[in-house]
Short mmCIF file of C-alpha atoms in Angstrom, two decimals:
data_model
loop_
_atom_site.label_atom_id
_atom_site.label_comp_id
_atom_site.label_asym_id
_atom_site.label_seq_id
_atom_site.Cartn_x
_atom_site.Cartn_y
_atom_site.Cartn_z
CA THR A 24 12.12 15.69 1.31
CA GLU A 25 9.65 13.71 -0.19
CA LEU A 26 10.06 10.87 -2.06
CA ASN A 27 8.96 10.17 -5.26
CA GLY A 28 9.28 7.73 -8.94
CA THR A 29 6.45 4.37 -9.07
CA LEU A 30 6.26 2.44 -5.57
CA PRO A 31 9.85 -0.04 -4.97
CA SER A 32 9.59 -3.45 -5.66
CA GLY A 33 12.10 -3.94 -2.96
CA LEU A 34 9.51 -3.34 -0.41
CA PHE A 35 7.50 -5.65 -1.41
CA GLU A 36 10.69 -8.65 -0.72
CA LEU A 37 10.19 -7.19 3.45
CA THR A 38 7.75 -10.22 4.47
CA ASN A 39 7.52 -8.77 8.21
CA LEU A 40 6.89 -5.17 7.48
CA LYS A 41 3.72 -4.64 9.45
CA TYR A 42 3.48 -1.11 9.59
CA LEU A 43 3.81 1.10 5.67
CA PHE A 44 3.48 5.25 5.51
CA LEU A 45 4.42 6.35 2.65
CA GLY A 46 1.64 9.23 2.30
CA ASP A 47 2.12 12.54 1.62
CA ASN A 48 5.34 11.92 -1.46
CA GLY A 49 5.01 11.85 -4.97
CA PHE A 50 4.68 8.59 -5.27
CA SER A 51 2.56 7.16 -9.07
CA GLY A 52 2.23 4.74 -10.73
CA SER A 53 0.04 1.42 -8.78
CA ILE A 54 0.12 -0.60 -6.10
CA SER A 55 1.56 -3.58 -7.72
CA ASP A 56 0.29 -7.25 -6.98
CA ASP A 57 2.35 -8.33 -4.98
CA ILE A 58 1.63 -6.77 -2.09
CA ASP A 59 0.22 -9.92 -0.94
CA GLN A 60 3.74 -10.57 -0.18
CA LEU A 61 3.65 -8.46 2.31
CA ALA A 62 1.36 -11.01 4.46
CA ASN A 63 2.34 -9.23 7.76
CA LEU A 64 0.63 -6.01 7.10
CA ARG A 65 -1.34 -4.30 9.31
CA GLN A 66 -1.54 -0.25 7.76
CA LEU A 67 -0.58 0.69 4.30
CA THR A 68 -1.18 4.40 4.16
CA VAL A 69 -0.70 6.29 0.39
CA SER A 70 -2.57 9.02 0.51
CA GLU A 71 -1.61 12.33 -0.61
CA ASN A 72 0.59 10.69 -3.56
CA SER A 73 -0.16 10.58 -7.97
CA ILE A 74 -1.23 6.75 -7.11
CA ALA A 75 -3.85 5.51 -9.74
CA GLY A 76 -5.55 2.61 -10.61
CA THR A 77 -7.67 -0.02 -9.37
CA ILE A 78 -6.97 -1.67 -5.34
CA PRO A 79 -5.58 -4.74 -6.11
CA SER A 80 -7.13 -8.21 -5.84
CA ALA A 81 -3.98 -9.30 -4.18
CA LEU A 82 -4.71 -6.85 -1.45
CA GLY A 83 -7.40 -9.50 0.28
CA LEU A 84 -4.45 -12.14 0.86
CA CYS A 85 -2.76 -9.38 3.33
CA LYS A 86 -5.34 -11.15 6.45
CA HIS A 87 -4.27 -8.57 9.10
CA LEU A 88 -4.58 -5.40 7.01
CA GLU A 89 -6.75 -3.51 9.73
CA PHE A 90 -6.37 0.23 8.14
CA LEU A 91 -6.12 1.00 4.57
CA ASN A 92 -5.12 5.08 3.91
CA ILE A 93 -5.85 5.96 -0.33
CA ASP A 94 -7.51 9.94 0.33
CA ASP A 95 -6.42 12.11 -2.20
CA THR A 96 -4.94 9.16 -4.68
CA ASN A 97 -6.60 8.55 -8.26
CA ILE A 98 -6.91 4.71 -7.04
CA GLU A 99 -10.56 3.46 -7.78
CA GLY A 100 -12.70 0.53 -6.96
CA THR A 101 -13.97 -2.01 -4.16
CA ILE A 102 -11.62 -3.76 -0.75
CA PRO A 103 -11.17 -7.06 -1.43
CA GLU A 104 -12.02 -9.38 1.31
#
C-alpha cells in the first residue's frame, strides 16, 4: 500500500526520531520548515515521491543528519550547513 498526501505535521512532533524512510510513496507538497524539530534525525529518505520545492534552510539545524535521499523528487537547492 502506498502512502500519499502531504507529509503529516505530526511527524515533526516526534523529536526523538532518528530514521525516517518515506521513499517510494505518493507524497506531495514540500518539506516543512518544522523539520528542525527533528533534532536527533540521522537519516531522511523521501525519494520517489512528488515532493517539490526547495530544501528548507531549517534542515541545517538537524546537526546529526548524516544521510539525505531526495532522488526522483522535484526538490531543489543546496543542503544547508
